[in-house]
mmCIF file of C-alpha atoms and ligand atoms in Angstrom:
data_model
loop_
_atom_site.group_PDB
_atom_site.id
_atom_site.type_symbol
_atom_site.label_atom_id
_atom_site.label_comp_id
_atom_site.label_asym_id
_atom_site.label_seq_id
_atom_site.Cartn_x
_atom_site.Cartn_y
_atom_site.Cartn_z
ATOM 1 C CA MET A 1 0.000 0.000 0.000
ATOM 2 C CA LYS A 2 1.051 3.536 -0.469
ATOM 3 C CA LEU A 3 0.221 6.892 1.029
ATOM 4 C CA LEU A 4 -0.489 9.236 -1.864
ATOM 5 C CA ASN A 5 -1.002 12.407 0.076
ATOM 6 C CA LEU A 6 -1.502 13.702 3.545
ATOM 7 C CA ARG A 7 -3.116 16.860 4.827
ATOM 8 C CA LEU A 8 -2.876 18.112 8.375
ATOM 9 C CA THR A 9 -5.089 20.872 9.728
ATOM 10 C CA ASN A 10 -4.308 22.342 13.147
ATOM 11 C CA TYR A 11 -2.455 19.152 13.969
ATOM 12 C CA ARG A 12 0.231 19.962 16.567
ATOM 13 C CA ASN A 13 2.449 22.638 14.967
ATOM 14 C CA CYS A 14 1.112 21.972 11.451
ATOM 15 C CA ALA A 15 -1.661 24.529 10.916
ATOM 16 C CA ASP A 16 -2.158 23.600 7.289
ATOM 17 C CA LEU A 17 0.270 21.171 5.758
ATOM 18 C CA SER A 18 -0.207 19.207 2.540
ATOM 19 C CA ILE A 19 2.347 16.725 1.400
ATOM 20 C CA GLU A 20 2.315 14.695 -1.823
ATOM 21 C CA THR A 21 3.800 11.337 -0.985
ATOM 22 C CA ALA A 22 3.245 9.281 -4.115
ATOM 23 C CA SER A 23 6.909 8.291 -4.292
ATOM 24 C CA SER A 24 8.109 5.098 -2.663
ATOM 25 C CA LYS A 25 10.986 6.728 -0.755
ATOM 26 C CA ILE A 26 10.472 10.041 0.988
ATOM 27 C CA LEU A 27 12.902 11.988 3.083
ATOM 28 C CA ILE A 28 11.729 14.775 5.387
ATOM 29 C CA ILE A 29 14.528 17.068 6.491
ATOM 30 C CA GLY A 30 14.308 19.692 9.204
ATOM 31 C CA LYS A 31 15.986 21.014 12.298
ATOM 32 C CA ASN A 32 14.823 19.920 15.735
ATOM 33 C CA ALA A 33 11.285 20.726 16.819
ATOM 34 C CA GLN A 34 10.061 21.688 13.340
ATOM 35 C CA GLY A 35 7.387 18.984 12.953
ATOM 36 C CA LYS A 36 9.094 15.935 11.417
ATOM 37 C CA THR A 37 7.913 13.540 14.107
ATOM 38 C CA ASN A 38 4.496 15.194 14.080
ATOM 39 C CA ILE A 39 4.049 14.174 10.440
ATOM 40 C CA LEU A 40 5.042 10.546 11.065
ATOM 41 C CA GLU A 41 2.926 10.478 14.208
ATOM 42 C CA SER A 42 -0.119 11.567 12.213
ATOM 43 C CA ILE A 43 0.407 8.783 9.659
ATOM 44 C CA TYR A 44 0.863 6.227 12.426
ATOM 45 C CA PHE A 45 -2.234 7.642 14.099
ATOM 46 C CA LEU A 46 -4.372 6.827 11.058
ATOM 47 C CA SER A 47 -3.292 3.197 11.316
ATOM 48 C CA ALA A 48 -3.713 2.747 15.070
ATOM 49 C CA LEU A 49 -6.029 5.581 16.194
ATOM 50 C CA LYS A 50 -3.480 6.068 18.903
ATOM 51 C CA SER A 51 -0.410 8.219 19.138
ATOM 52 C CA PRO A 52 2.862 6.574 20.092
ATOM 53 C CA ARG A 53 3.631 9.680 22.161
ATOM 54 C CA THR A 54 0.479 10.385 24.109
ATOM 55 C CA SER A 55 -2.784 8.819 25.144
ATOM 56 C CA ASN A 56 -4.393 12.246 25.429
ATOM 57 C CA ASN A 57 -5.581 13.136 21.937
ATOM 58 C CA ILE A 58 -6.214 16.742 22.918
ATOM 59 C CA GLU A 59 -2.444 17.201 22.711
ATOM 60 C CA LEU A 60 -2.738 16.621 18.966
ATOM 61 C CA ILE A 61 -4.764 19.806 18.516
ATOM 62 C CA GLU A 62 -2.680 22.865 17.760
ATOM 63 C CA PHE A 63 -2.413 25.132 20.806
ATOM 64 C CA ASN A 64 -5.291 27.677 20.779
ATOM 65 C CA GLN A 65 -7.306 25.734 18.213
ATOM 66 C CA ASP A 66 -10.481 23.717 18.750
ATOM 67 C CA LYS A 67 -10.134 20.895 16.290
ATOM 68 C CA CYS A 68 -7.458 18.975 14.439
ATOM 69 C CA GLU A 69 -7.792 16.918 11.301
ATOM 70 C CA ILE A 70 -5.736 14.314 9.466
ATOM 71 C CA GLU A 71 -6.759 13.478 5.920
ATOM 72 C CA ALA A 72 -5.007 10.991 3.704
ATOM 73 C CA GLU A 73 -5.380 9.247 0.414
ATOM 74 C CA ILE A 74 -4.085 5.726 0.282
ATOM 75 C CA ILE A 75 -3.732 3.309 -2.552
ATOM 76 C CA LYS A 76 -4.335 -0.279 -1.587
ATOM 77 C CA ALA A 77 -4.797 -3.214 -3.945
ATOM 78 C CA GLU A 78 -5.016 -0.675 -6.766
ATOM 79 C CA THR A 79 -7.942 1.073 -5.102
ATOM 80 C CA SER A 80 -7.778 4.564 -3.719
ATOM 81 C CA ILE A 81 -9.146 5.053 -0.211
ATOM 82 C CA ASN A 82 -9.686 8.300 1.674
ATOM 83 C CA LEU A 83 -9.190 8.433 5.401
ATOM 84 C CA ASP A 84 -10.318 11.336 7.507
ATOM 85 C CA PHE A 85 -9.843 11.719 11.246
ATOM 86 C CA SER A 86 -10.828 14.727 13.297
ATOM 87 C CA TYR A 87 -10.838 15.439 17.001
ATOM 88 C CA THR A 88 -12.151 18.404 18.955
ATOM 89 C CA LYS A 89 -11.313 19.979 22.299
ATOM 90 C CA ASP A 90 -14.663 18.591 23.502
ATOM 91 C CA LYS A 91 -13.342 15.118 22.705
ATOM 92 C CA VAL A 92 -15.582 14.554 19.714
ATOM 93 C CA ARG A 93 -13.922 12.153 17.338
ATOM 94 C CA GLU A 94 -15.036 11.674 13.771
ATOM 95 C CA LEU A 95 -13.778 8.905 11.531
ATOM 96 C CA LYS A 96 -14.519 8.624 7.845
ATOM 97 C CA VAL A 97 -13.480 6.150 5.214
ATOM 98 C CA ASN A 98 -14.250 7.419 1.720
ATOM 99 C CA LYS A 99 -16.263 10.246 3.273
ATOM 100 C CA VAL A 100 -18.577 7.850 5.114
ATOM 101 C CA LYS A 101 -18.608 7.766 8.911
ATOM 102 C CA THR A 102 -17.189 4.566 10.213
ATOM 103 C CA SER A 103 -16.322 2.627 13.359
ATOM 104 C CA PRO A 104 -12.818 2.682 14.873
ATOM 105 C CA LYS A 105 -12.485 -1.031 14.173
ATOM 106 C CA GLU A 106 -13.258 -0.589 10.486
ATOM 107 C CA PHE A 107 -11.063 2.501 10.246
ATOM 108 C CA LYS A 108 -8.045 0.712 11.669
ATOM 109 C CA THR A 109 -8.160 -2.050 9.086
ATOM 110 C CA VAL A 110 -7.279 0.318 6.223
ATOM 111 C CA LEU A 111 -3.761 1.589 6.801
ATOM 112 C CA LYS A 112 -0.864 -0.459 8.175
ATOM 113 C CA THR A 113 2.367 1.097 9.338
ATOM 114 C CA VAL A 114 5.544 0.098 11.087
ATOM 115 C CA LEU A 115 7.033 2.950 13.064
ATOM 116 C CA PHE A 116 10.680 2.743 13.986
ATOM 117 C CA SER A 117 11.995 5.661 15.996
ATOM 118 C CA ALA A 118 15.230 6.371 17.803
ATOM 119 C CA ALA A 119 13.479 5.699 21.113
ATOM 120 C CA ASP A 120 12.727 2.107 20.009
ATOM 121 C CA LEU A 121 16.447 1.437 20.037
ATOM 122 C CA LEU A 122 16.239 1.619 23.820
ATOM 123 C CA LEU A 123 13.707 -1.201 23.963
ATOM 124 C CA LEU A 124 16.012 -3.576 25.835
ATOM 125 C CA ARG A 125 17.123 -0.923 28.301
ATOM 126 C CA GLY A 126 13.580 0.270 28.879
ATOM 127 C CA SER A 127 10.940 -0.947 31.295
ATOM 128 C CA PRO A 128 8.823 -4.101 30.941
ATOM 129 C CA GLU A 129 5.981 -1.715 30.102
ATOM 130 C CA ASN A 130 7.935 -0.389 27.090
ATOM 131 C CA ARG A 131 8.440 -3.950 25.861
ATOM 132 C CA ARG A 132 4.806 -4.927 26.400
ATOM 133 C CA ASP A 133 3.788 -1.769 24.506
ATOM 134 C CA TRP A 134 5.994 -2.682 21.568
ATOM 135 C CA LEU A 135 4.527 -6.182 21.458
ATOM 136 C CA ASP A 136 0.946 -4.974 21.856
ATOM 137 C CA ARG A 137 1.311 -2.359 19.120
ATOM 138 C CA ALA A 138 2.763 -4.932 16.745
ATOM 139 C CA ILE A 139 -0.040 -7.414 17.433
ATOM 140 C CA THR A 140 -2.705 -4.731 17.006
ATOM 141 C CA GLN A 141 -1.506 -4.052 13.456
ATOM 142 C CA ILE A 142 -2.340 -7.653 12.610
ATOM 143 C CA TYR A 143 -5.383 -8.288 14.788
ATOM 144 C CA PRO A 144 -7.214 -4.959 15.203
ATOM 145 C CA ALA A 145 -9.579 -6.623 17.717
ATOM 146 C CA TYR A 146 -6.644 -7.265 20.054
ATOM 147 C CA ASP A 147 -6.722 -3.634 21.104
ATOM 148 C CA GLU A 148 -10.250 -3.996 22.406
ATOM 149 C CA ARG A 149 -9.249 -7.021 24.476
ATOM 150 C CA LEU A 150 -6.405 -5.054 26.007
ATOM 151 C CA SER A 151 -8.753 -2.194 26.911
ATOM 152 C CA LYS A 152 -11.249 -4.616 28.389
ATOM 153 C CA TYR A 153 -8.556 -6.260 30.515
ATOM 154 C CA GLU A 154 -7.287 -2.847 31.653
ATOM 155 C CA LYS A 155 -10.780 -1.805 32.655
ATOM 156 C CA ILE A 156 -11.352 -4.893 34.789
ATOM 157 C CA ARG A 157 -7.883 -4.630 36.316
ATOM 158 C CA ILE A 158 -8.520 -1.027 37.372
ATOM 159 C CA GLN A 159 -11.890 -1.996 38.842
ATOM 160 C CA LYS A 160 -10.237 -4.818 40.764
ATOM 161 C CA ASN A 161 -7.523 -2.459 42.041
ATOM 162 C CA ASN A 162 -10.144 0.013 43.252
ATOM 163 C CA PHE A 163 -12.032 -2.806 44.890
ATOM 164 C CA LEU A 164 -8.894 -4.105 46.669
ATOM 165 C CA LYS A 165 -7.936 -0.610 47.827
ATOM 166 C CA ASN A 166 -11.399 -0.131 49.199
ATOM 167 C CA CYS A 167 -11.188 -3.464 51.038
ATOM 168 C CA LEU A 168 -7.914 -2.323 52.609
ATOM 169 C CA LYS A 169 -9.563 0.864 53.774
ATOM 170 C CA THR A 170 -12.702 -0.705 55.189
ATOM 171 C CA GLY A 171 -11.247 -4.045 56.272
ATOM 172 C CA ILE A 172 -14.258 -5.736 54.690
ATOM 173 C CA TYR A 173 -13.537 -8.415 52.071
ATOM 174 C CA ASN A 174 -16.172 -9.559 49.661
ATOM 175 C CA ASP A 175 -14.826 -12.830 48.264
ATOM 176 C CA ASP A 176 -17.658 -13.267 45.780
ATOM 177 C CA LEU A 177 -16.926 -9.949 44.120
ATOM 178 C CA LEU A 178 -13.189 -10.692 44.008
ATOM 179 C CA GLU A 179 -14.046 -13.993 42.374
ATOM 180 C CA VAL A 180 -16.051 -12.173 39.673
ATOM 181 C CA PHE A 181 -13.143 -9.836 38.870
ATOM 182 C CA ASN A 182 -10.692 -12.734 38.797
ATOM 183 C CA GLU A 183 -12.853 -14.820 36.500
ATOM 184 C CA GLN A 184 -13.078 -11.968 34.014
ATOM 185 C CA LEU A 185 -9.359 -11.285 34.250
ATOM 186 C CA VAL A 186 -8.616 -14.943 33.542
ATOM 187 C CA ILE A 187 -10.814 -14.995 30.432
ATOM 188 C CA THR A 188 -9.459 -11.815 28.811
ATOM 189 C CA GLY A 189 -5.945 -12.110 30.241
ATOM 190 C CA SER A 190 -5.348 -15.665 29.019
ATOM 191 C CA ASN A 191 -6.391 -14.629 25.576
ATOM 192 C CA ILE A 192 -3.933 -11.737 25.627
ATOM 193 C CA ILE A 193 -1.097 -13.967 26.839
ATOM 194 C CA TYR A 194 -1.940 -16.607 24.251
ATOM 195 C CA LEU A 195 -1.803 -14.083 21.394
ATOM 196 C CA ARG A 196 1.371 -12.479 22.716
ATOM 197 C CA LYS A 197 3.139 -15.828 22.944
ATOM 198 C CA LYS A 198 1.958 -16.856 19.509
ATOM 199 C CA PHE A 199 3.072 -13.596 17.919
ATOM 200 C CA LEU A 200 6.405 -13.713 19.724
ATOM 201 C CA LYS A 201 7.094 -17.178 18.294
ATOM 202 C CA GLU A 202 6.230 -15.963 14.803
ATOM 203 C CA ILE A 203 8.411 -12.886 15.027
ATOM 204 C CA GLU A 204 11.224 -14.900 16.600
ATOM 205 C CA ASN A 205 11.328 -17.248 13.614
ATOM 206 C CA ILE A 206 11.782 -14.367 11.195
ATOM 207 C CA ALA A 207 13.946 -12.151 13.403
ATOM 208 C CA ARG A 208 16.462 -14.929 14.132
ATOM 209 C CA LYS A 209 17.475 -15.076 10.476
ATOM 210 C CA LYS A 210 17.700 -11.337 10.032
ATOM 211 C CA HIS A 211 19.593 -11.014 13.274
ATOM 212 C CA ALA A 212 22.060 -13.742 12.288
ATOM 213 C CA ASN A 213 22.705 -11.865 9.022
ATOM 214 C CA ILE A 214 23.485 -8.542 10.656
ATOM 215 C CA SER A 215 25.401 -9.948 13.602
ATOM 216 C CA GLU A 216 27.394 -12.588 11.740
ATOM 217 C CA ASN A 217 25.714 -15.606 13.231
ATOM 218 C CA GLU A 218 24.867 -14.707 16.777
ATOM 219 C CA GLU A 219 21.766 -16.536 17.880
ATOM 220 C CA LEU A 220 18.706 -14.571 18.953
ATOM 221 C CA GLN A 221 15.967 -16.001 21.140
ATOM 222 C CA LEU A 222 12.832 -14.329 22.459
ATOM 223 C CA GLU A 223 11.005 -15.449 25.540
ATOM 224 C CA TYR A 224 7.684 -14.411 26.987
ATOM 225 C CA ASN A 225 8.188 -14.057 30.685
ATOM 226 C CA CYS A 226 5.102 -14.664 32.795
ATOM 227 C CA SER A 227 5.393 -15.482 36.484
ATOM 228 C CA PHE A 228 2.933 -18.389 36.424
ATOM 229 C CA LEU A 229 3.818 -20.056 33.127
ATOM 230 C CA ASN A 230 6.311 -22.773 32.457
ATOM 231 C CA GLY A 231 6.139 -23.265 28.731
ATOM 232 C CA GLU A 232 2.348 -23.700 28.505
ATOM 233 C CA ASN A 233 1.045 -22.493 25.155
ATOM 234 C CA GLU A 234 -2.564 -23.617 24.927
ATOM 235 C CA ILE A 235 -5.208 -21.173 25.997
ATOM 236 C CA ASP A 236 -6.897 -23.475 28.542
ATOM 237 C CA GLU A 237 -3.528 -24.349 30.114
ATOM 238 C CA ILE A 238 -2.719 -20.640 30.398
ATOM 239 C CA ALA A 239 -6.146 -19.963 31.916
ATOM 240 C CA SER A 240 -5.803 -22.656 34.554
ATOM 241 C CA ALA A 241 -2.267 -21.561 35.520
ATOM 242 C CA PHE A 242 -3.507 -17.962 35.749
ATOM 243 C CA LYS A 243 -6.412 -19.039 37.951
ATOM 244 C CA ASN A 244 -4.127 -21.023 40.268
ATOM 245 C CA SER A 245 -1.746 -18.132 40.580
ATOM 246 C CA LEU A 246 -4.584 -15.746 41.472
ATOM 247 C CA TYR A 247 -5.647 -18.204 44.146
ATOM 248 C CA GLU A 248 -2.113 -18.592 45.537
ATOM 249 C CA ARG A 249 -1.487 -14.879 45.649
ATOM 250 C CA LYS A 250 -4.880 -13.787 46.894
ATOM 251 C CA VAL A 251 -3.616 -12.815 50.354
ATOM 252 C CA GLU A 252 -0.704 -10.868 48.861
ATOM 253 C CA GLU A 253 -3.065 -8.989 46.537
ATOM 254 C CA GLN A 254 -5.342 -8.141 49.426
ATOM 255 C CA ARG A 255 -2.414 -6.999 51.554
ATOM 256 C CA ARG A 256 -0.990 -4.816 48.784
ATOM 257 C CA GLY A 257 -4.334 -3.577 47.560
ATOM 258 C CA GLN A 258 -3.545 -4.278 43.904
ATOM 259 C CA ALA A 259 -3.639 -6.896 41.155
ATOM 260 C CA CYS A 260 -0.198 -8.537 41.265
ATOM 261 C CA VAL A 261 -0.485 -11.218 38.568
ATOM 262 C CA GLY A 262 -1.517 -11.150 34.946
ATOM 263 C CA PRO A 263 -0.341 -9.976 31.537
ATOM 264 C CA HIS A 264 0.103 -6.424 32.893
ATOM 265 C CA ARG A 265 3.098 -7.739 34.840
ATOM 266 C CA ASP A 266 4.721 -9.783 32.079
ATOM 267 C CA ASP A 267 7.881 -9.044 30.161
ATOM 268 C CA ILE A 268 9.804 -10.104 27.075
ATOM 269 C CA VAL A 269 13.355 -11.341 27.446
ATOM 270 C CA PHE A 270 15.860 -11.286 24.598
ATOM 271 C CA TYR A 271 18.765 -13.715 24.548
ATOM 272 C CA ILE A 272 21.904 -13.680 22.435
ATOM 273 C CA ASN A 273 23.667 -17.023 22.391
ATOM 274 C CA GLY A 274 21.722 -17.949 25.506
ATOM 275 C CA ASN A 275 22.582 -14.839 27.537
ATOM 276 C CA ASP A 276 20.079 -12.196 28.595
ATOM 277 C CA ALA A 277 20.806 -9.386 26.144
ATOM 278 C CA SER A 278 19.431 -6.618 28.373
ATOM 279 C CA LYS A 279 22.196 -7.440 30.849
ATOM 280 C CA PHE A 280 25.074 -8.685 28.728
ATOM 281 C CA ALA A 281 24.749 -7.241 25.237
ATOM 282 C CA SER A 282 26.566 -4.113 24.093
ATOM 283 C CA GLN A 283 24.584 -1.117 22.899
ATOM 284 C CA GLY A 284 25.338 -2.132 19.289
ATOM 285 C CA GLN A 285 24.136 -5.696 19.873
ATOM 286 C CA GLN A 286 20.942 -4.408 21.473
ATOM 287 C CA ARG A 287 20.338 -2.144 18.484
ATOM 288 C CA THR A 288 20.806 -5.063 16.125
ATOM 289 C CA ILE A 289 18.044 -6.922 17.952
ATOM 290 C CA VAL A 290 15.622 -4.010 17.623
ATOM 291 C CA LEU A 291 16.495 -3.571 13.951
ATOM 292 C CA ALA A 292 15.828 -7.270 13.305
ATOM 293 C CA LEU A 293 12.505 -7.024 15.161
ATOM 294 C CA LYS A 294 11.290 -4.010 13.238
ATOM 295 C CA LEU A 295 12.169 -5.525 9.874
ATOM 296 C CA SER A 296 10.384 -8.705 10.934
ATOM 297 C CA GLU A 297 7.253 -6.719 11.786
ATOM 298 C CA LEU A 298 7.218 -5.550 8.172
ATOM 299 C CA ASP A 299 7.373 -9.141 6.928
ATOM 300 C CA ILE A 300 4.689 -10.395 9.282
ATOM 301 C CA ILE A 301 2.227 -7.638 8.411
ATOM 302 C CA THR A 302 2.870 -8.196 4.703
ATOM 303 C CA ASP A 303 2.311 -11.931 5.154
ATOM 304 C CA LYS A 304 -0.851 -11.691 7.226
ATOM 305 C CA THR A 305 -2.579 -8.880 5.383
ATOM 306 C CA GLY A 306 -1.280 -9.548 1.879
ATOM 307 C CA ASP A 307 -0.188 -5.942 1.602
ATOM 308 C CA GLU A 308 3.007 -4.108 2.472
ATOM 309 C CA PRO A 309 2.743 -1.672 5.374
ATOM 310 C CA ILE A 310 4.287 1.773 5.230
ATOM 311 C CA LEU A 311 7.593 2.058 7.022
ATOM 312 C CA LEU A 312 8.124 5.203 9.083
ATOM 313 C CA LEU A 313 11.726 5.773 10.147
ATOM 314 C CA ASP A 314 11.878 8.595 12.633
ATOM 315 C CA ASP A 315 15.392 9.920 13.131
ATOM 316 C CA VAL A 316 16.608 6.387 13.461
ATOM 317 C CA LEU A 317 19.361 6.292 10.861
ATOM 318 C CA ALA A 318 21.538 8.789 12.703
ATOM 319 C CA GLU A 319 21.518 6.394 15.643
ATOM 320 C CA LEU A 320 22.796 3.409 13.698
ATOM 321 C CA ASP A 321 26.393 2.794 12.672
ATOM 322 C CA ASP A 322 27.268 2.394 8.980
ATOM 323 C CA ILE A 323 26.850 -1.382 8.932
ATOM 324 C CA ARG A 324 23.403 -1.355 10.498
ATOM 325 C CA GLN A 325 22.335 1.685 8.485
ATOM 326 C CA ASN A 326 23.303 -0.042 5.262
ATOM 327 C CA TYR A 327 21.625 -3.259 6.278
ATOM 328 C CA LEU A 328 18.431 -1.373 7.043
ATOM 329 C CA LEU A 329 18.370 0.615 3.808
ATOM 330 C CA LYS A 330 19.317 -2.373 1.648
ATOM 331 C CA SER A 331 16.836 -4.761 3.209
ATOM 332 C CA ILE A 332 13.802 -2.551 2.640
ATOM 333 C CA LYS A 333 12.140 -3.955 -0.442
ATOM 334 C CA PRO A 334 11.446 -1.394 -3.179
ATOM 335 C CA GLU A 335 7.701 -1.991 -2.891
ATOM 336 C CA ILE A 336 7.689 -0.870 0.757
ATOM 337 C CA GLN A 337 6.949 2.807 0.908
ATOM 338 C CA THR A 338 9.388 4.363 3.349
ATOM 339 C CA ILE A 339 9.135 7.777 4.930
ATOM 340 C CA ILE A 340 12.310 8.855 6.661
ATOM 341 C CA THR A 341 13.005 11.881 8.829
ATOM 342 C CA SER A 342 16.436 13.289 9.486
ATOM 343 C CA VAL A 343 18.035 16.503 10.656
ATOM 344 C CA ASP A 344 20.175 16.692 7.516
ATOM 345 C CA THR A 345 21.125 14.768 4.392
ATOM 346 C CA LEU A 346 24.759 14.196 5.392
ATOM 347 C CA LEU A 347 24.096 10.621 6.469
ATOM 348 C CA PHE A 348 22.959 9.464 3.074
ATOM 349 C CA ASP A 349 25.059 8.664 0.055
ATOM 350 C CA GLN A 350 24.367 10.346 -3.277
ATOM 351 C CA GLU A 351 22.887 7.209 -4.836
ATOM 352 C CA PHE A 352 20.294 7.052 -2.072
ATOM 353 C CA LEU A 353 19.546 10.780 -2.262
ATOM 354 C CA ASP A 354 18.996 10.464 -6.018
ATOM 355 C CA SER A 355 16.367 7.807 -5.396
ATOM 356 C CA VAL A 356 14.223 9.748 -2.912
ATOM 357 C CA ILE A 357 11.910 12.739 -2.894
ATOM 358 C CA ILE A 358 13.084 15.295 -0.356
ATOM 359 C CA PHE A 359 10.892 17.693 1.609
ATOM 360 C CA ASN A 360 12.164 20.362 3.969
ATOM 361 C CA ILE A 361 10.138 21.393 6.977
ATOM 362 C CA GLU A 362 10.330 24.489 9.117
ATOM 363 C CA GLN A 363 7.900 25.445 11.876
ATOM 364 C CA GLY A 364 5.283 22.992 10.706
ATOM 365 C CA ARG A 365 5.414 24.126 7.087
ATOM 366 C CA LEU A 366 7.073 22.625 4.040
ATOM 367 C CA ILE A 367 9.566 25.025 2.503
HETATM 368 N N1 LIG B 401 -0.463 20.686 20.163
HETATM 369 C C1 LIG B 401 0.547 21.399 19.657
HETATM 370 N N2 LIG B 401 0.322 22.636 19.115
HETATM 371 C C2 LIG B 401 1.321 23.358 18.583
HETATM 372 N N3 LIG B 401 2.600 22.954 18.539
HETATM 373 C C3 LIG B 401 2.877 21.745 19.054
HETATM 374 C C4 LIG B 401 1.865 20.907 19.631
HETATM 375 N N4 LIG B 401 2.449 19.772 20.049
HETATM 376 C C5 LIG B 401 3.754 19.889 19.752
HETATM 377 N N5 LIG B 401 4.004 21.066 19.157
HETATM 378 C C6 LIG B 401 5.282 21.592 18.678
HETATM 379 O O1 LIG B 401 5.804 20.712 17.696
HETATM 380 C C7 LIG B 401 7.211 20.835 17.731
HETATM 381 C C8 LIG B 401 7.841 19.463 17.819
HETATM 382 O O2 LIG B 401 7.604 18.805 16.653
HETATM 383 P P1 LIG B 401 8.314 17.430 16.326
HETATM 384 O O3 LIG B 401 7.600 16.891 15.173
HETATM 385 O O4 LIG B 401 8.421 16.597 17.537
HETATM 386 O O5 LIG B 401 9.765 17.972 15.932
HETATM 387 P P2 LIG B 401 10.933 17.246 15.164
HETATM 388 O O6 LIG B 401 11.061 17.964 13.865
HETATM 389 O O7 LIG B 401 12.130 17.477 16.037
HETATM 390 O O8 LIG B 401 10.596 15.808 15.014
HETATM 391 C C9 LIG B 401 7.604 21.624 18.944
HETATM 392 O O9 LIG B 401 7.972 22.895 18.525
HETATM 393 C C10 LIG B 401 6.338 21.635 19.754
HETATM 394 O O10 LIG B 401 6.222 22.801 20.510
HETATM 395 MG MG1 LIG B 402 11.483 14.203 15.997
#
């Protein structure tokens, strides 16, 4: 698929920005804080209805304005599709596909993107939450309904936390109500864990090969780390282990006044040649892992949806050394539309610069 054009109205610092993106390689150049990330964020937003930077959509509206809008034309399976998102200060969201109002679920099926930003390179150094976020975002691109399951789980977890806190305060424990929360957490949570484990296996298979290529044969392994699992993969096995763990840790949860087990506590561990890469790998080795993962996301989305996603590379090339930069640029297939941001063109060789369309941005405007 390809983004043909994008128009931003009162979106962050872009009051009125139109960009023709029909080319397959696009380079957006600008100094810091001019709006490069804002543009990529808006494209990502159309695919996920979520910003990678904030969960408060009001931040997307230009300061002092009441409404922001992202419009795009996409070509997919030789058909042109219009996407239109708007959001107001009063939190009114409007979604249109081909000018017809549509549901978030429907909207999210149209555009697929893989966003790779400099911050992703810190994935291994980051918190378990950062790693769960990466995994969840990647899964959502393939199974749009996954997002709803996550929200449902979150909602129940927060209710359970409030309930446990209240019990602590009053000293009154209602076991039946706790049981209801736990049952619901087991149903949605096991499903989330099952999908995460399944996706992790799939991405591991692809990423291992890519990783071996870049690293000259180091062996990458990914592991889903969940306190109550020991290699179980089937959904009913996961559910029963989850249930047991909730039972075993009931007193601890009551004492602490919060939900202590479940997918919201899980993590992903990366191994190189059997060693935990977050502890033992160099910065370069950790970056190689993230690079392999991101390129694998592209392959998986292409495989599952039958269409190539759009690759958004936000300031990432400057953070990679020559070998990894070259590997990245060479391994992107020509049919994958790639939109790259960078502070300047110095990083790129002339051959590459000749093959891209370059835009310059200053204070939210193309110049
Ligand atoms: N809601 C908003 N309204 C107006 N300007 C905003 C808004 N949100 C962010 N900005 C501005 O956008 C700029 C940052 O844009 P960004 O795309 O992150 O820059 P970069 O080119 O470095 O990637 C900053 O100047 C910031 O003040
Ligand atoms: Mg930026």
